[in-house]
Structures are given as structure tokens and as C-alpha cells.
Amino acid sequence: MKIDGIAYRSVWLDPGDGWSVHILDQTKLPWSLEVLRLATRDEAAHAIKSMQTRGAPLIGAVAAYALCLALRADASTEAMERDAELIAATRPTAVNLRWALDRMLTRLRNTPAAERVAVGYAEAALIADEDAAQNASIGRHGLPLIEAAARPGQAVNVLTHCNAGWLATVDWGTALSPIYTAFNAGVDLHVWVDETRPRNQGAALTAWELGKHGVPHTVVADNAGGHFMQHGMVDLVIVGADRVSRTGDAANKIGTYLKALAARDNDVPFWVAMPSSTIDWTLSDGVANIPIEQRPATEVTEMTGRLDDGSIATMRIVAADSAAANPAFDVTPSRLVTGLITERGRCAATEAGLLELFPERRSV
Ligand code: MRU
């Protein structure tokens, strides 16, 4: 996607040295656009853990490159297995992280150590390219949902939560891909952007990238969505996912479940968009079994913003002696999900629906 007319991906290799990894430092957005160069396993692992890079599909691609950086230091089998585990431990909920590392290891275990760096970079590039292509396809499959909601003289109102745009993937995004596709096709639309406390991925990232593409949008407090739905101001909800069970339960940023409940109460379609790398085929009960990342209390007790003088400041917003809890994700049970949008098409949020699109998974 483009920033001020220049095409970007959210991860790429340094064109000069051909091996170090560049990401956009998402902790600096929306205040400044800063490119971060990752040269070691530890720098890449830190970038994932600290959310300088984030979003389920992007975490997978960066994890693949993190393993390449590790292989440059030591390509022995013992080191490779150890380093993959270390990278996998950075964030627990998005299954794309484990999926990408497993795919890398499957490719690399049968590769001689001397060839592992080259083979690893080739596989990581494939993972990144496939993610971009799959997300573009999600956009094409989601487009009819937005077109169907169009009324003459009225913008289609789509509500989204967190950031499931191109910043959260290698390109295009998941939930935002149908939105970009519809916007590019000339559909009159408007996006309600949940601010997404505590880290404000909606306010800081989704609003920023929609704005850079020229998509009309309005940032709203997380608690406003139900009110808008009650008053007919939301035509459909599209969110991304960090892990989807084989039965269609969807883990996504904390607060997604509440939006699904409000959508059901108001007959608003609630769609989850994700590439197949986000499906955990080993899980049947997502609500019980998807691990939920617990993040530091300071993300709740503090807020960061830009002061009038342009400086960035972090301040405490909670009384000094109050504790805070910070589960980063919740799981929306499949019964509240109208359907799933994948790179192979749309389906019901059920095991049967997913297996119709992915028949090769029937025996897993
Ligand atoms: O904690 P984050 O910012 O990595 O969480 C991201 C989300 O919850 C996204 O909505 C999800 O990864 C879908 S990404 C295309």
C-alpha cells in the first residue's frame, strides 16, 4: 500500500546488503514514520515482543526472517531448533508465529547447514509474498459484502476493531483489505474505527493507514459501537483474527467479543477476515483453548500521546495504588460470527464451512 504516494510493505530486506530486515516501527506511529533495521535474532525477537512490529500475519513473516538472522550467526541444527523456540516464545496468541516457524523448520531440517541461510531467506520471502497475495484475495472475496450493503446516495458504514490493515500484514491487511478493495472500486464507504484501548491500534494505526489511502473514517471510543449499531449507523462489522479454531471461534484484540454481542443484538453482520495461516487446525474449542496473552499493567495505567510542543509524552491515568489487568485478546465464539473471509472465499464459521474451503484439512 502507499504512504504519500510511495509503495511500502511492512517488512522488507535492505536493498544494499540483501540480508538485514527493515520494518516500520509501529510504536512510533502515528507521530512519525520510522524504519527500523533488524540485524540479529535478538533485535527481531525484541521487535515482535515490544510490538514495534505486530499483527498476526506480519508477526509470522518477521518471525521467519528472525530465524534467517539467527541462521547467519549459527546454522547448526541445535542452534536452529533453540532459536526457533526463542522466537516462538515472543507472543503467544497469534498462531501465525508458530505456523511460520514450523514451515521454516520443515524446509530447513532437511537442508545441509551450509545452505540453510540461502534456503531460509528464500522460504521467508515466499511466506511474505504469499501473505500479500492471500490478503489481496481476501479483499476480492470481501468486496461483495460491502457492495451488497451499498444504498444510493449513502455511504456504507463498516466498523472495525484494532488494526487489521496492511500494517498488520505484509500488505493489504485482512479486515481492511475488502475496505481498500471497495474504496479502490469506487464504492462510497465510511469506516468507524474503534480506538482499541489499551494500545490504541485503531486510533494510532488503522486511522493513520486509512487516512494515508484517503478512505473516509471516524475514530470512536471503544464503547460507542453498540450505540451506533442500535441507531442503524453500522452496516457491517469486519475484524481480523489472531487465531481461529477449526470450528470458527476467533481470537482477536480484546473488545472484539463485545462488538460481536452488540452486532448480534442489532442484526448487524459480523465478519472475520483472515488468511489460512491464522487457522489453528488442532483446536476445536477456541474459547477454552486459545492462549490469551497477558500484557503489562502499564499499558492500561498509562497513555502516550503528542503534546502541543510536538514532544511525545507518556503519563499515568490511573490512581497510583490501583492495580490493572491487561488481557490482550478475547475469543468470539463462532455462533456470533456471520462468516469468515479467507483467501479461498467466504464460508460459515463452522468446521464444515472451513473444510469446504480447505478439504485437505479433513484428516488433520
Ligand atoms: O496485539 P496486536 O496489535 O498484534 O493485535 C493485532 C490484532 O488483534 C489484529 O486485529 C489481528 O492480528 C488481525 S491482523 C491482520
Coordinates of C-alpha atoms in Angstrom, one line a residue, residues 2-364:
K2 CA 1.0 3.6 -0.4
I3 CA 2.2 6.2 2.1
D4 CA 2.1 9.7 0.4
G5 CA 2.3 8.1 -3.0
I6 CA 5.2 5.7 -2.2
A7 CA 4.5 2.0 -2.2
Y8 CA 5.5 0.2 1.0
R9 CA 5.3 -3.2 2.5
S10 CA 5.5 -3.6 6.3
V11 CA 8.7 -5.8 6.1
W12 CA 11.4 -5.9 3.5
L13 CA 15.1 -6.7 3.1
D14 CA 17.7 -4.0 3.0
P15 CA 18.3 -3.4 -0.8
G16 CA 22.0 -2.7 -0.1
D17 CA 23.1 -5.7 2.0
G18 CA 20.3 -8.0 1.0
W19 CA 20.0 -9.7 4.4
S20 CA 19.1 -7.2 7.2
V21 CA 15.4 -6.8 7.8
H22 CA 13.5 -3.5 7.7
I23 CA 10.2 -2.8 9.4
L24 CA 8.2 0.2 10.1
D25 CA 8.4 1.0 13.9
Q26 CA 4.7 0.8 14.8
T27 CA 5.4 2.2 18.3
K28 CA 6.3 5.5 16.6
L29 CA 3.0 5.8 14.6
P30 CA 1.1 8.0 14.0
W31 CA 3.6 10.6 15.1
S32 CA 6.5 9.7 12.9
L33 CA 7.3 7.2 10.2
E34 CA 10.5 5.5 11.2
V35 CA 12.1 2.5 9.6
L36 CA 13.9 0.1 11.9
R37 CA 16.8 -2.1 10.7
L38 CA 16.9 -5.6 12.4
A39 CA 20.3 -7.3 12.1
T40 CA 20.2 -10.0 14.8
R41 CA 17.9 -12.6 16.2
D42 CA 17.6 -10.7 19.4
E43 CA 16.7 -7.4 17.7
A44 CA 14.0 -9.2 15.7
A45 CA 12.6 -11.0 18.8
H46 CA 12.5 -7.8 20.7
A47 CA 10.7 -6.0 17.8
I48 CA 8.0 -8.7 18.0
K49 CA 7.7 -8.8 21.7
S50 CA 7.7 -5.0 22.1
M51 CA 5.2 -4.6 19.3
Q52 CA 7.4 -2.5 17.1
T53 CA 6.1 -5.0 14.6
R54 CA 2.7 -6.6 15.2
G55 CA -0.5 -8.1 13.7
A56 CA -0.8 -11.8 13.3
P57 CA 0.3 -12.3 9.6
L58 CA 3.1 -9.8 9.9
I59 CA 4.4 -11.4 13.1
G60 CA 4.7 -14.7 11.1
A61 CA 6.7 -13.1 8.3
V62 CA 9.0 -11.2 10.7
A63 CA 9.5 -14.4 12.7
A64 CA 10.6 -16.2 9.5
Y65 CA 13.2 -13.5 8.8
A66 CA 14.2 -13.6 12.5
L67 CA 15.1 -17.2 12.1
C68 CA 17.2 -16.3 9.0
L69 CA 19.1 -13.7 11.1
A70 CA 19.7 -16.4 13.7
L71 CA 21.0 -18.8 11.0
R72 CA 23.5 -16.2 9.9
A73 CA 25.1 -16.5 13.3
D74 CA 24.8 -20.3 13.7
A75 CA 23.2 -22.6 11.2
S76 CA 23.7 -25.8 13.2
T77 CA 20.6 -27.9 13.8
E78 CA 20.9 -27.5 17.6
A79 CA 21.0 -23.7 17.3
M80 CA 18.3 -23.5 14.7
E81 CA 15.8 -25.5 16.9
R82 CA 16.7 -23.4 20.0
D83 CA 16.4 -20.1 18.1
A84 CA 13.0 -21.1 16.7
E85 CA 11.7 -21.8 20.2
L86 CA 13.1 -18.5 21.4
I87 CA 11.4 -16.6 18.6
A88 CA 8.1 -18.6 19.1
A89 CA 8.0 -17.5 22.8
T90 CA 7.8 -13.8 22.0
R91 CA 4.0 -13.7 21.7
P92 CA 1.5 -16.5 22.4
T93 CA -1.8 -15.8 20.8
A94 CA -1.2 -15.2 17.1
V95 CA -0.8 -18.7 15.7
N96 CA 0.9 -17.3 12.5
L97 CA 4.1 -17.0 14.5
R98 CA 4.3 -20.8 15.2
W99 CA 2.9 -21.6 11.7
A100 CA 5.7 -19.6 10.0
L101 CA 8.4 -21.1 12.2
D102 CA 7.1 -24.6 11.7
R103 CA 7.1 -24.0 7.9
M104 CA 10.7 -22.7 8.0
L105 CA 11.8 -25.7 10.1
T106 CA 10.1 -28.2 7.9
R107 CA 12.0 -26.7 4.9
L108 CA 15.3 -26.3 6.8
R109 CA 15.6 -29.6 8.7
N110 CA 16.4 -31.5 5.5
T111 CA 18.7 -28.8 4.2
P112 CA 22.5 -29.1 4.8
A113 CA 23.7 -26.5 7.4
A114 CA 25.9 -24.7 4.7
E115 CA 22.8 -24.0 2.6
R116 CA 20.4 -23.0 5.4
V117 CA 20.8 -19.3 5.2
A118 CA 20.1 -19.1 1.5
V119 CA 17.2 -21.6 1.7
G120 CA 15.8 -19.8 4.8
Y121 CA 15.7 -16.4 3.1
A122 CA 14.0 -17.9 0.1
E123 CA 11.4 -19.5 2.2
A124 CA 10.8 -16.3 4.3
A125 CA 10.4 -14.4 1.1
L126 CA 7.8 -16.9 -0.1
I127 CA 5.9 -16.6 3.2
A128 CA 5.9 -12.8 2.8
D129 CA 4.8 -12.8 -0.8
E130 CA 2.1 -15.4 -0.2
D131 CA 0.7 -13.3 2.7
A132 CA 0.5 -10.3 0.4
A133 CA -1.3 -12.3 -2.3
Q134 CA -3.6 -14.0 0.1
N135 CA -4.7 -10.7 1.7
A136 CA -5.3 -9.2 -1.8
S137 CA -7.6 -12.2 -2.4
I138 CA -9.4 -11.7 1.0
G139 CA -10.1 -8.2 -0.4
R140 CA -11.7 -9.6 -3.5
H141 CA -13.8 -12.1 -1.6
G142 CA -14.9 -9.4 0.9
L143 CA -15.8 -6.8 -1.7
P144 CA -19.3 -8.3 -2.5
L145 CA -20.3 -7.9 1.2
I146 CA -19.6 -4.2 1.1
E147 CA -21.2 -3.8 -2.4
A148 CA -24.3 -5.5 -1.2
A149 CA -24.7 -3.0 1.6
A150 CA -24.5 0.0 -0.8
R151 CA -27.6 2.3 -1.0
P152 CA -27.9 5.2 -3.5
G153 CA -26.6 8.4 -2.0
Q154 CA -25.5 6.8 1.2
A155 CA -22.0 5.6 2.3
V156 CA -21.7 2.0 3.5
N157 CA -20.7 2.2 7.2
V158 CA -18.2 -0.5 8.2
L159 CA -17.0 -0.8 11.8
T160 CA -13.6 -2.4 12.6
H161 CA -11.7 -3.1 15.8
C162 CA -7.9 -2.9 16.4
N163 CA -5.6 -2.7 13.3
A164 CA -6.1 -5.5 10.8
G165 CA -4.8 -3.3 7.9
W166 CA -1.7 -3.5 5.8
L167 CA 0.4 -2.5 8.8
A168 CA -0.6 -5.8 10.5
T169 CA 0.2 -7.9 7.5
V170 CA 2.8 -7.9 4.7
D171 CA 0.4 -5.9 2.5
W172 CA -3.3 -5.1 2.0
G173 CA -4.4 -6.2 5.5
T174 CA -7.2 -8.7 6.4
A175 CA -10.2 -6.8 7.7
L176 CA -9.2 -3.7 5.8
S177 CA -8.4 -5.5 2.5
P178 CA -12.1 -5.6 1.5
I179 CA -12.4 -2.0 2.5
Y180 CA -9.4 -0.9 0.4
T181 CA -10.7 -3.0 -2.5
A182 CA -14.2 -1.5 -2.3
F183 CA -12.8 2.0 -2.0
N184 CA -10.5 1.5 -5.0
A185 CA -13.5 0.2 -6.9
G186 CA -15.4 3.5 -6.2
V187 CA -17.8 2.3 -3.5
D188 CA -18.9 5.1 -1.3
L189 CA -17.9 4.0 2.2
H190 CA -17.0 5.2 5.6
V191 CA -15.2 3.3 8.4
W192 CA -15.9 3.5 12.2
V193 CA -12.5 2.9 13.7
D194 CA -12.6 1.6 17.3
E195 CA -9.8 3.4 19.2
T196 CA -8.9 -0.1 20.7
R197 CA -7.6 0.6 24.2
P198 CA -5.2 -0.1 25.8
R199 CA -2.6 0.2 23.0
N200 CA -4.9 2.2 20.7
Q201 CA -4.1 0.3 17.5
G202 CA -7.3 1.7 16.0
A203 CA -6.7 5.3 16.8
A204 CA -2.9 5.2 16.1
L205 CA -2.6 2.7 13.2
T206 CA -5.9 2.0 11.5
A207 CA -6.9 5.7 11.3
W208 CA -3.4 6.5 10.1
E209 CA -3.3 4.0 7.3
L210 CA -6.8 4.6 6.1
G211 CA -6.0 8.4 6.1
K212 CA -2.9 7.8 4.0
H213 CA -5.0 5.9 1.5
G214 CA -7.8 8.5 1.5
V215 CA -10.5 6.3 3.0
P216 CA -13.2 8.3 4.9
H217 CA -13.1 7.2 8.6
T218 CA -14.0 8.4 12.1
V219 CA -12.3 7.3 15.3
V220 CA -14.7 6.3 18.1
A221 CA -14.3 5.3 21.7
D222 CA -14.4 1.5 22.1
N223 CA -17.7 1.8 23.9
A224 CA -19.5 3.6 21.1
G225 CA -20.1 0.8 18.6
G226 CA -23.2 -0.7 20.3
H227 CA -24.9 2.7 20.3
F228 CA -24.1 3.2 16.6
M229 CA -25.5 -0.2 15.8
Q230 CA -28.7 0.5 17.7
H231 CA -29.2 3.5 15.5
G232 CA -28.7 1.9 12.2
M233 CA -25.3 3.6 11.7
V234 CA -23.3 0.4 11.1
D235 CA -24.0 -1.8 8.0
L236 CA -21.4 -4.4 8.8
V237 CA -18.5 -5.2 11.1
I238 CA -15.3 -6.7 9.7
V239 CA -12.5 -7.6 12.1
G240 CA -9.2 -9.6 11.8
A241 CA -8.1 -12.5 13.9
D242 CA -5.0 -13.8 15.6
R243 CA -6.1 -17.4 15.8
V244 CA -9.2 -19.2 14.5
S245 CA -10.2 -22.6 15.7
R246 CA -11.2 -25.3 13.1
T247 CA -14.7 -24.7 14.3
G248 CA -14.6 -20.9 13.6
D249 CA -14.0 -19.4 17.1
A250 CA -12.0 -16.3 16.5
A251 CA -9.4 -14.8 18.9
N252 CA -8.8 -11.1 18.2
K253 CA -7.9 -7.9 20.1
I254 CA -9.6 -7.5 23.4
G255 CA -13.1 -6.0 23.0
T256 CA -13.9 -7.8 19.7
Y257 CA -16.2 -10.2 21.6
L258 CA -18.3 -7.3 22.9
K259 CA -18.7 -5.9 19.4
A260 CA -19.9 -9.3 18.2
L261 CA -22.5 -9.4 21.0
A262 CA -23.7 -5.9 20.1
A263 CA -23.8 -6.9 16.4
R264 CA -25.9 -10.0 17.1
D265 CA -28.4 -8.0 19.2
N266 CA -28.8 -5.5 16.4
D267 CA -28.8 -7.9 13.4
V268 CA -25.6 -6.4 12.1
P269 CA -23.4 -8.8 10.1
F270 CA -20.2 -9.6 11.9
W271 CA -17.4 -11.0 9.6
V272 CA -13.9 -12.2 10.5
A273 CA -11.3 -11.9 7.8
M274 CA -8.1 -14.0 8.0
P275 CA -5.6 -15.9 5.8
S276 CA -5.4 -19.7 6.3
S277 CA -2.1 -19.2 8.2
T278 CA -4.3 -17.9 11.1
I279 CA -6.4 -21.1 11.4
D280 CA -5.3 -23.5 14.1
W281 CA -6.5 -26.8 12.8
T282 CA -5.5 -28.5 16.1
L283 CA -8.1 -26.6 18.1
S284 CA -11.9 -27.4 18.3
D285 CA -12.8 -25.2 21.2
G286 CA -11.2 -21.7 20.8
V287 CA -12.8 -20.2 23.8
A288 CA -11.3 -22.8 26.1
N289 CA -8.0 -23.4 24.4
I290 CA -6.6 -20.3 22.6
P291 CA -3.9 -18.9 24.9
I292 CA -4.6 -15.3 25.8
E293 CA -1.5 -13.0 26.1
Q294 CA -1.4 -11.1 29.4
R295 CA 0.4 -7.8 28.8
P296 CA 1.9 -5.3 31.3
A297 CA -0.5 -3.4 33.5
T298 CA 1.3 -0.1 32.5
E299 CA -0.4 -0.4 29.1
V300 CA -3.7 0.2 31.0
T301 CA -2.5 2.6 33.6
E302 CA -0.5 4.9 31.2
M303 CA -1.2 6.6 27.9
T304 CA 1.2 8.0 25.4
G305 CA 0.5 11.0 23.1
R306 CA 1.9 14.1 21.5
L307 CA 1.9 17.3 23.4
D308 CA 1.3 20.7 21.8
D309 CA 5.0 21.3 21.5
G310 CA 5.4 18.2 19.4
S311 CA 7.1 16.1 22.0
I312 CA 5.8 12.6 22.8
A313 CA 4.8 12.0 26.4
T314 CA 3.6 9.1 28.5
M315 CA 1.5 9.8 31.6
R316 CA -0.3 7.8 34.2
I317 CA -4.1 8.0 34.1
V318 CA -4.9 5.6 37.0
A319 CA -4.6 6.3 40.7
A320 CA -1.2 5.3 41.9
D321 CA -2.4 2.5 44.2
S322 CA -4.9 0.8 41.8
A323 CA -4.0 -2.5 40.2
A324 CA -4.7 -3.1 36.5
A325 CA -5.3 -6.3 34.4
N326 CA -4.5 -6.5 30.8
P327 CA -5.7 -9.5 28.7
A328 CA -4.7 -8.6 25.2
F329 CA -7.2 -10.7 23.3
D330 CA -10.6 -12.3 23.6
V331 CA -12.3 -15.1 21.7
T332 CA -15.5 -14.6 19.9
P333 CA -17.5 -17.9 19.7
S334 CA -18.4 -19.0 16.2
R335 CA -22.1 -18.7 16.9
L336 CA -21.7 -14.9 16.9
V337 CA -19.7 -14.8 13.7
T338 CA -21.8 -14.3 10.5
G339 CA -19.0 -15.8 8.4
L340 CA -15.3 -16.0 7.6
I341 CA -13.5 -14.3 4.7
T342 CA -10.4 -16.3 3.6
E343 CA -8.1 -16.2 0.6
R344 CA -10.1 -19.1 -0.9
G345 CA -13.5 -17.4 -0.4
R346 CA -16.2 -16.9 2.3
C347 CA -17.6 -19.6 4.5
A348 CA -19.7 -20.2 7.5
A349 CA -17.8 -20.0 10.8
T350 CA -18.1 -23.8 11.3
E351 CA -15.9 -26.8 10.9
A352 CA -17.9 -27.8 7.9
G353 CA -17.7 -24.4 6.3
L354 CA -13.9 -24.2 6.7
L355 CA -13.4 -27.8 5.5
E356 CA -15.4 -27.0 2.3
L357 CA -12.8 -24.3 1.5
F358 CA -9.8 -26.4 2.8
P359 CA -10.7 -30.0 2.1
E360 CA -7.0 -31.0 2.5
R361 CA -7.5 -30.5 6.3
R362 CA -10.3 -33.1 6.6
S363 CA -8.0 -35.7 8.1
V364 CA -5.9 -33.3 10.4

